CSV table of N, CA, C and O in Angstrom, one decimal:
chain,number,residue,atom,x,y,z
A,27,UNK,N,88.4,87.0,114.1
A,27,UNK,CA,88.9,85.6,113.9
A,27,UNK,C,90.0,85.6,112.8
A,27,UNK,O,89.8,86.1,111.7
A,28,UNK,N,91.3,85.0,113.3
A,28,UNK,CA,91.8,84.9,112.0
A,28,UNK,C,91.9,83.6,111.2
A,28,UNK,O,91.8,82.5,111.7
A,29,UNK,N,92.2,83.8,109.9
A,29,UNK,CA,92.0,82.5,109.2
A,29,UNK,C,92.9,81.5,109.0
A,29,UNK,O,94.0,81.9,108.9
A,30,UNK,N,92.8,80.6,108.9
A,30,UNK,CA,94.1,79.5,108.8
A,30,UNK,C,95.0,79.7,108.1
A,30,UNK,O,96.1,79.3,108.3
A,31,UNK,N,94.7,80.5,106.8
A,31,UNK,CA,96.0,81.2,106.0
A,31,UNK,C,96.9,82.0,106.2
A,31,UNK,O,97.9,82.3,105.6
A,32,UNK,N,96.0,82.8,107.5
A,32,UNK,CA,96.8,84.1,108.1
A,32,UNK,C,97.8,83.6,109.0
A,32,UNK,O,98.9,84.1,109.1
A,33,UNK,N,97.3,82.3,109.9
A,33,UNK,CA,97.5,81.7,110.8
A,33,UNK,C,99.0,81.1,109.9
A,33,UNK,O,100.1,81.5,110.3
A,34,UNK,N,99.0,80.5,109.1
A,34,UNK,CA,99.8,79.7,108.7
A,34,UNK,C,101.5,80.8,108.1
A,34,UNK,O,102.7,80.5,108.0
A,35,UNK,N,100.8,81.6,108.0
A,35,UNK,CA,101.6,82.9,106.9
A,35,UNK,C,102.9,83.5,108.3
A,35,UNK,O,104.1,83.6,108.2
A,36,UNK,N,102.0,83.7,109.5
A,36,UNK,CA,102.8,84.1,110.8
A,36,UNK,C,103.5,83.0,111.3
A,36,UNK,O,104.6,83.1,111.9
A,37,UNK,N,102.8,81.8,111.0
A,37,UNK,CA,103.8,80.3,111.7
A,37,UNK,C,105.0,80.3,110.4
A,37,UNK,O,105.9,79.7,110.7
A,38,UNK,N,105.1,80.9,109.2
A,38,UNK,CA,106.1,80.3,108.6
A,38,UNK,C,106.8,81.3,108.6
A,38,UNK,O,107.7,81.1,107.7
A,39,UNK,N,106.9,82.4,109.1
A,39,UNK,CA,107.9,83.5,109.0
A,39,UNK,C,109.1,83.4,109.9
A,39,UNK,O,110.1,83.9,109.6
A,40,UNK,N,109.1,82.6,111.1
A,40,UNK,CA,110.8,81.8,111.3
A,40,UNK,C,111.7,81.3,110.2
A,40,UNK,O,112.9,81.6,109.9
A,41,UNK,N,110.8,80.3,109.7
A,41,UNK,CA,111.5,79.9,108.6
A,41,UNK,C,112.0,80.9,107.2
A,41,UNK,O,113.2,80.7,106.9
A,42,UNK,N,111.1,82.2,106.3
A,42,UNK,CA,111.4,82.6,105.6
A,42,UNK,C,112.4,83.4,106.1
A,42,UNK,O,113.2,83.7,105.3
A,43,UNK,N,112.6,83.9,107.4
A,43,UNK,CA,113.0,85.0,107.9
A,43,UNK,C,114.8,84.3,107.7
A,43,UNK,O,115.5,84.8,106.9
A,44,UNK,N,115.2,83.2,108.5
A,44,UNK,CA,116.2,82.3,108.6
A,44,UNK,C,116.6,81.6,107.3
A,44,UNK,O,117.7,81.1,107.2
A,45,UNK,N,115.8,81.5,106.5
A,45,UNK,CA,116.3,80.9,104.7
A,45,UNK,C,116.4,82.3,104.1
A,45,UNK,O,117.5,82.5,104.3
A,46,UNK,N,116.0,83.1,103.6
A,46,UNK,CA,115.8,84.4,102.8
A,46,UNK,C,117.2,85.0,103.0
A,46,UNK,O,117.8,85.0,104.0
A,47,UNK,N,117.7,85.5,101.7
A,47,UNK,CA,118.8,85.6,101.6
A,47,UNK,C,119.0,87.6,101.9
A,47,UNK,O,119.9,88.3,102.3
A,48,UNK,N,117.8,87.8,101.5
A,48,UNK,CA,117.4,89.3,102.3
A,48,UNK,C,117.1,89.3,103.5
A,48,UNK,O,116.3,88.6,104.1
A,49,UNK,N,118.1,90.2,104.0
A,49,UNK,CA,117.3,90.7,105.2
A,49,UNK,C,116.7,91.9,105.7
A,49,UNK,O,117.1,93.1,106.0
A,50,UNK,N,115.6,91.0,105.8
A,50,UNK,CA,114.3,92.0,106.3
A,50,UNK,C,114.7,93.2,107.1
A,50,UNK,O,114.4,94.3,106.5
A,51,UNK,N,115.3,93.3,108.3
A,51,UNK,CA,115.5,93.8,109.4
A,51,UNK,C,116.6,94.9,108.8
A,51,UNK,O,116.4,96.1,109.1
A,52,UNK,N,117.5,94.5,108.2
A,52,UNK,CA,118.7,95.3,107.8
A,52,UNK,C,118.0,96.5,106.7
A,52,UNK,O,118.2,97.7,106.7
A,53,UNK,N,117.0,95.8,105.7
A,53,UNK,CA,116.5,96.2,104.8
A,53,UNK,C,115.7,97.7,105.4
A,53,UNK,O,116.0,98.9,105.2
A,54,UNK,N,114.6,96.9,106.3
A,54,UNK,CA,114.2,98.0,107.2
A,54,UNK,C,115.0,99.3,107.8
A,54,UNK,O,114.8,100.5,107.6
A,55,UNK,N,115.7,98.5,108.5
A,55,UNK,CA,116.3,100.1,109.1
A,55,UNK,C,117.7,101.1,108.1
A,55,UNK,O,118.2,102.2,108.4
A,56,UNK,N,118.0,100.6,107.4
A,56,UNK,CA,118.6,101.1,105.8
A,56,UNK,C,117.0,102.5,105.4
A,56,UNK,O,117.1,103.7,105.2
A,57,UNK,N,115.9,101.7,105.3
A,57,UNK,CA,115.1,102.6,105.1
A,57,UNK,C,114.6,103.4,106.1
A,57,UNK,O,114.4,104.6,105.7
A,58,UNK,N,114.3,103.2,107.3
A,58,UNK,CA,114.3,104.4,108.8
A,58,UNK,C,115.2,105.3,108.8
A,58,UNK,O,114.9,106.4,109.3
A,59,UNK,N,116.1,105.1,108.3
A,59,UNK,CA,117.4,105.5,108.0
A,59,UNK,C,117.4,107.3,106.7
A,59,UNK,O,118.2,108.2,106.5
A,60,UNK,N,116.1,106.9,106.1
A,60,UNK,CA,116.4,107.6,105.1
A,60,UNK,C,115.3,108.5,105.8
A,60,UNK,O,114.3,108.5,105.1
A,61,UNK,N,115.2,109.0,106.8
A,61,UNK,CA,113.7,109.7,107.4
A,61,UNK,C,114.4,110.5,108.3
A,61,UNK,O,115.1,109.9,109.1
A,62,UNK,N,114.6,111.4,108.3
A,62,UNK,CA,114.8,112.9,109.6
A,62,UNK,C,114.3,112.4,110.9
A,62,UNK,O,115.2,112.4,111.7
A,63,UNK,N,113.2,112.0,111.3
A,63,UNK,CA,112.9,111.8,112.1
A,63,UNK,C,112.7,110.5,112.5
A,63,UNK,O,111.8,110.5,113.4
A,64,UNK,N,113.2,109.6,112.2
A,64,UNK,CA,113.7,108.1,112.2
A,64,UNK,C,115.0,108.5,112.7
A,64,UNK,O,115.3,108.8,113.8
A,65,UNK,N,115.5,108.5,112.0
A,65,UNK,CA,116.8,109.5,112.7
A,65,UNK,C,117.1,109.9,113.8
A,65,UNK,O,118.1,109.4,114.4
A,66,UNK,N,116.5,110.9,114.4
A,66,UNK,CA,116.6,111.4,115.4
A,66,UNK,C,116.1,110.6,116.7
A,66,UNK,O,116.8,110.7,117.7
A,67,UNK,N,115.0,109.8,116.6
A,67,UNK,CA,114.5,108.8,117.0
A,67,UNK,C,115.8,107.4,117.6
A,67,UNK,O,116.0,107.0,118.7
A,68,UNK,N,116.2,107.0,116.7
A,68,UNK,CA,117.1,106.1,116.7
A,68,UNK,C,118.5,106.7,117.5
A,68,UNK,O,118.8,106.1,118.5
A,69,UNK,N,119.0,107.6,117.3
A,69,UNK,CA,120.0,108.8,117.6
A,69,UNK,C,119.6,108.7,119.4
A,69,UNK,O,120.5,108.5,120.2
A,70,UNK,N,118.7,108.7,119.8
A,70,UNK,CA,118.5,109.0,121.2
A,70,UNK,C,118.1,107.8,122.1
A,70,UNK,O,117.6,107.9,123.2
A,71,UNK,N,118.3,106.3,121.3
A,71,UNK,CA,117.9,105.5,121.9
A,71,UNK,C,119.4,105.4,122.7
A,71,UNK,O,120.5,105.9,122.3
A,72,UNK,N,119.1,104.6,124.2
A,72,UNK,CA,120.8,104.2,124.7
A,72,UNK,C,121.2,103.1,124.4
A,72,UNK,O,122.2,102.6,124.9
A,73,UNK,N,120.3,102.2,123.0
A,73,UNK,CA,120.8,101.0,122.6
A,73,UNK,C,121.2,101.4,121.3
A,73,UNK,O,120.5,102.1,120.5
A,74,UNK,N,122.6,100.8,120.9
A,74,UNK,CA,123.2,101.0,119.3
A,74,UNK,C,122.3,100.7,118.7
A,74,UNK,O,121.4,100.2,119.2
A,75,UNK,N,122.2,101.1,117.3
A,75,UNK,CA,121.4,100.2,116.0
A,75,UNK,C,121.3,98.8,116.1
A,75,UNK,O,120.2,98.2,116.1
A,76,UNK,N,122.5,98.2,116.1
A,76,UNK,CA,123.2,96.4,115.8
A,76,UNK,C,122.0,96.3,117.2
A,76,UNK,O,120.9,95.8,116.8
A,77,UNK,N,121.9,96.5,118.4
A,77,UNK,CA,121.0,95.7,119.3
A,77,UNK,C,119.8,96.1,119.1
A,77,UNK,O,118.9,95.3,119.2
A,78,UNK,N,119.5,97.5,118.6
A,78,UNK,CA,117.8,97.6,118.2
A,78,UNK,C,117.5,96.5,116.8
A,78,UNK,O,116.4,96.0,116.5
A,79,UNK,N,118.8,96.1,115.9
A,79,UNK,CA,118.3,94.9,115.3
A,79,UNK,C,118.1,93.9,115.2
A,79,UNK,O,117.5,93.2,114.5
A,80,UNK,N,119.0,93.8,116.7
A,80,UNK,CA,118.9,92.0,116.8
A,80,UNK,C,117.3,92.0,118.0
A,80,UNK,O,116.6,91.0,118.0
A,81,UNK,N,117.1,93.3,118.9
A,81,UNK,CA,115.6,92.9,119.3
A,81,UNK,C,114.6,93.1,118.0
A,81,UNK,O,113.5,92.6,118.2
A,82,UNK,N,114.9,93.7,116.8
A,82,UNK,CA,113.8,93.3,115.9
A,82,UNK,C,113.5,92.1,115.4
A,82,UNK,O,112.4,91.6,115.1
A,83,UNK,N,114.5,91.8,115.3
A,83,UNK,CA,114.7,90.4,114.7
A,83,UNK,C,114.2,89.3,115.7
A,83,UNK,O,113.8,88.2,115.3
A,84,UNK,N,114.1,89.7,117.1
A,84,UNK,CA,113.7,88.9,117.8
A,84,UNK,C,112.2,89.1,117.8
A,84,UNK,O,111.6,88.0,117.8
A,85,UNK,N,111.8,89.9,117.8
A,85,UNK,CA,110.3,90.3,117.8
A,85,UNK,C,109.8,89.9,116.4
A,85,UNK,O,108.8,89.2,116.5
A,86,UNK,N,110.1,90.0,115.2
A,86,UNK,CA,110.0,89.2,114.1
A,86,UNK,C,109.8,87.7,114.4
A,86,UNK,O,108.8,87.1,114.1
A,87,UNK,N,111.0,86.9,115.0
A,87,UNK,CA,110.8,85.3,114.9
A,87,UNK,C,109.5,85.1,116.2
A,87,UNK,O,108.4,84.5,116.0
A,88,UNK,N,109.9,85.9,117.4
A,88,UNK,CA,108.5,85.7,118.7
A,88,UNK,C,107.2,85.4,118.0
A,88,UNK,O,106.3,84.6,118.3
A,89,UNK,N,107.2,86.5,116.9
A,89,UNK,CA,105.9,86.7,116.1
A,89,UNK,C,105.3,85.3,115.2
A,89,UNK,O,104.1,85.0,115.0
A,90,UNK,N,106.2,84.7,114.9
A,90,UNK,CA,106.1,83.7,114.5
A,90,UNK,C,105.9,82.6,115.2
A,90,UNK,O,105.0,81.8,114.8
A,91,UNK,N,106.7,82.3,116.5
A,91,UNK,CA,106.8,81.1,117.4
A,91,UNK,C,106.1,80.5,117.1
A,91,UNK,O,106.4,79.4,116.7
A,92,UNK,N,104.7,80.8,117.3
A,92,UNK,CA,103.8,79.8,117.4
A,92,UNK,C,103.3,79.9,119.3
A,92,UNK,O,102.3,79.2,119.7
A,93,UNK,N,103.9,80.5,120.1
A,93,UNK,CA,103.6,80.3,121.6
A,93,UNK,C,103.0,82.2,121.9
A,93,UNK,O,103.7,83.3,121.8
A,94,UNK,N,101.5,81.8,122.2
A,94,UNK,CA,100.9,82.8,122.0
A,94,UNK,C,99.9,83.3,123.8
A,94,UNK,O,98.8,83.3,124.2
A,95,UNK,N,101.2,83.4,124.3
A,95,UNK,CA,100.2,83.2,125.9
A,95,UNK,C,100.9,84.5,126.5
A,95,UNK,O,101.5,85.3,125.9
A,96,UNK,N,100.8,84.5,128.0
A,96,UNK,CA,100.9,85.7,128.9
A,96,UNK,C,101.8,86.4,128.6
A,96,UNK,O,101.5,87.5,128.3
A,97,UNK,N,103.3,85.8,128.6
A,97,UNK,CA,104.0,86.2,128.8
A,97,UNK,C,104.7,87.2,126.8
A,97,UNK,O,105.5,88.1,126.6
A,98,UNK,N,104.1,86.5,125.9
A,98,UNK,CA,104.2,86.6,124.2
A,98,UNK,C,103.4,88.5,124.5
A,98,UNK,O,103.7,89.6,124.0
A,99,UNK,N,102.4,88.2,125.3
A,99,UNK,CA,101.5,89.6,124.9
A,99,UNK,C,102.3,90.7,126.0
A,99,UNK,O,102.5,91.8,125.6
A,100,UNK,N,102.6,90.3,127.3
A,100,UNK,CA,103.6,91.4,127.9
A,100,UNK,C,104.7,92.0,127.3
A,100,UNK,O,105.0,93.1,127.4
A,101,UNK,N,105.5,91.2,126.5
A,101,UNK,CA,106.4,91.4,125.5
A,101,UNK,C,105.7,92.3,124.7
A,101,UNK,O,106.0,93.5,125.0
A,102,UNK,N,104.6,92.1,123.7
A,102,UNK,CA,103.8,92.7,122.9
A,102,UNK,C,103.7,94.1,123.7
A,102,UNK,O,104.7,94.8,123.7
A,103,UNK,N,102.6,94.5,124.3
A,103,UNK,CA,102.4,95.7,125.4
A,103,UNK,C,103.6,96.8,125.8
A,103,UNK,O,103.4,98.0,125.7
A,104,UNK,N,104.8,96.3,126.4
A,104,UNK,CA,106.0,96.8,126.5
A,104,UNK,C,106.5,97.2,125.3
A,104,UNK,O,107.3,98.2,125.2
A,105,UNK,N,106.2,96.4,124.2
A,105,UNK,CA,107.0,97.1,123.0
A,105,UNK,C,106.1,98.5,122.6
A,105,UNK,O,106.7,99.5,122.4
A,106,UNK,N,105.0,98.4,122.4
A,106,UNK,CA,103.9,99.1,122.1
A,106,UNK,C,104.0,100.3,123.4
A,106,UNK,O,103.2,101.2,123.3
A,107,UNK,N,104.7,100.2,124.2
A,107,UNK,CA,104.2,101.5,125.7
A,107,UNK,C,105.2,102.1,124.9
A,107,UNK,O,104.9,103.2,124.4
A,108,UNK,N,106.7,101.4,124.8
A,108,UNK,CA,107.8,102.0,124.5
A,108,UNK,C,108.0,102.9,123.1
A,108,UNK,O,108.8,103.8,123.0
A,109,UNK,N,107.1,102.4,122.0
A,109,UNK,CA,106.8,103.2,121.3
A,109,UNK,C,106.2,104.4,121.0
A,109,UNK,O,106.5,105.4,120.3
A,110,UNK,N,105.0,104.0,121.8
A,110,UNK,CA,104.0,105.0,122.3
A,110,UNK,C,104.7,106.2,123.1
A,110,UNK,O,103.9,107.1,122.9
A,111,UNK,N,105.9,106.6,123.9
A,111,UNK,CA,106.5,106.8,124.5
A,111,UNK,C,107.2,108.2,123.6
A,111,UNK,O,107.3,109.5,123.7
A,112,UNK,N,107.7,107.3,122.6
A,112,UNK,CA,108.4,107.6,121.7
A,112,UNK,C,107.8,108.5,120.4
A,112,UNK,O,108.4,109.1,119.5
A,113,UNK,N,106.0,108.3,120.7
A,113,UNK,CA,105.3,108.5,119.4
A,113,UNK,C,106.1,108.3,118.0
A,113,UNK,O,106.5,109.0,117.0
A,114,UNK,N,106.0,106.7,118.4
A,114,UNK,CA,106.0,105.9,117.1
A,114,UNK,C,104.9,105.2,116.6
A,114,UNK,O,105.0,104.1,116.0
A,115,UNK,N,103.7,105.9,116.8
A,115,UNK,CA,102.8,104.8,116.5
A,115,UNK,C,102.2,105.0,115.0
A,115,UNK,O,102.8,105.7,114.2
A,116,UNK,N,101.1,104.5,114.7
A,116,UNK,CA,100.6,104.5,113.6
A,116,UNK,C,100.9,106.1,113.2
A,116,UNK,O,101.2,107.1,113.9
A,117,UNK,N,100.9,106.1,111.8
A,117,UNK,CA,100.6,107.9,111.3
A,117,UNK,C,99.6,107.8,109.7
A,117,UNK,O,99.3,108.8,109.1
């Protein structure tokens, strides 16, 4: 179960994400960036950086939407095969 505060924390991350004068996403991959094998990883996708950021970024605001049905978790699943793929997963 999650709790209304967790609930509320994921509904307001459109907003922090779009006012915040940091960005998250740039921040992130600045730090992938400092890993050998982030690196290499990134290096062999056929999409530039700039488009693996702007799908992060999209996967960041989705996460937030608020619209949590079929088509939110096939997105979810695909991202997760694709990493899995990649053995990006937990370590």
């Amino acid at each position: 179960m999650v709790s209304d505060s967790a609930t509320f924390k994921v509904l307001d991350l459109p907003r922090v994400l779009n006012t915040s004068k940091t960005d998250f996403v740039d921040e992130f991959y600045e730090h992938l960036q400092s890993n050998s094998e982030a690196v290499a990883v990134l290096g062999s996708s056929s999409k530039p950086i700039e488009a693996l950021k702007r799908t992060q970024r999209e996967y960041l605001l989705d996460l937030g939407g608020g619209e949590y049905g079929r088509e939110y978790f096939d997105r979810r699943a695909r991202i997760g095969k694709i990493h899995d793929m990649l053995d990006l997963g937990p370590k």
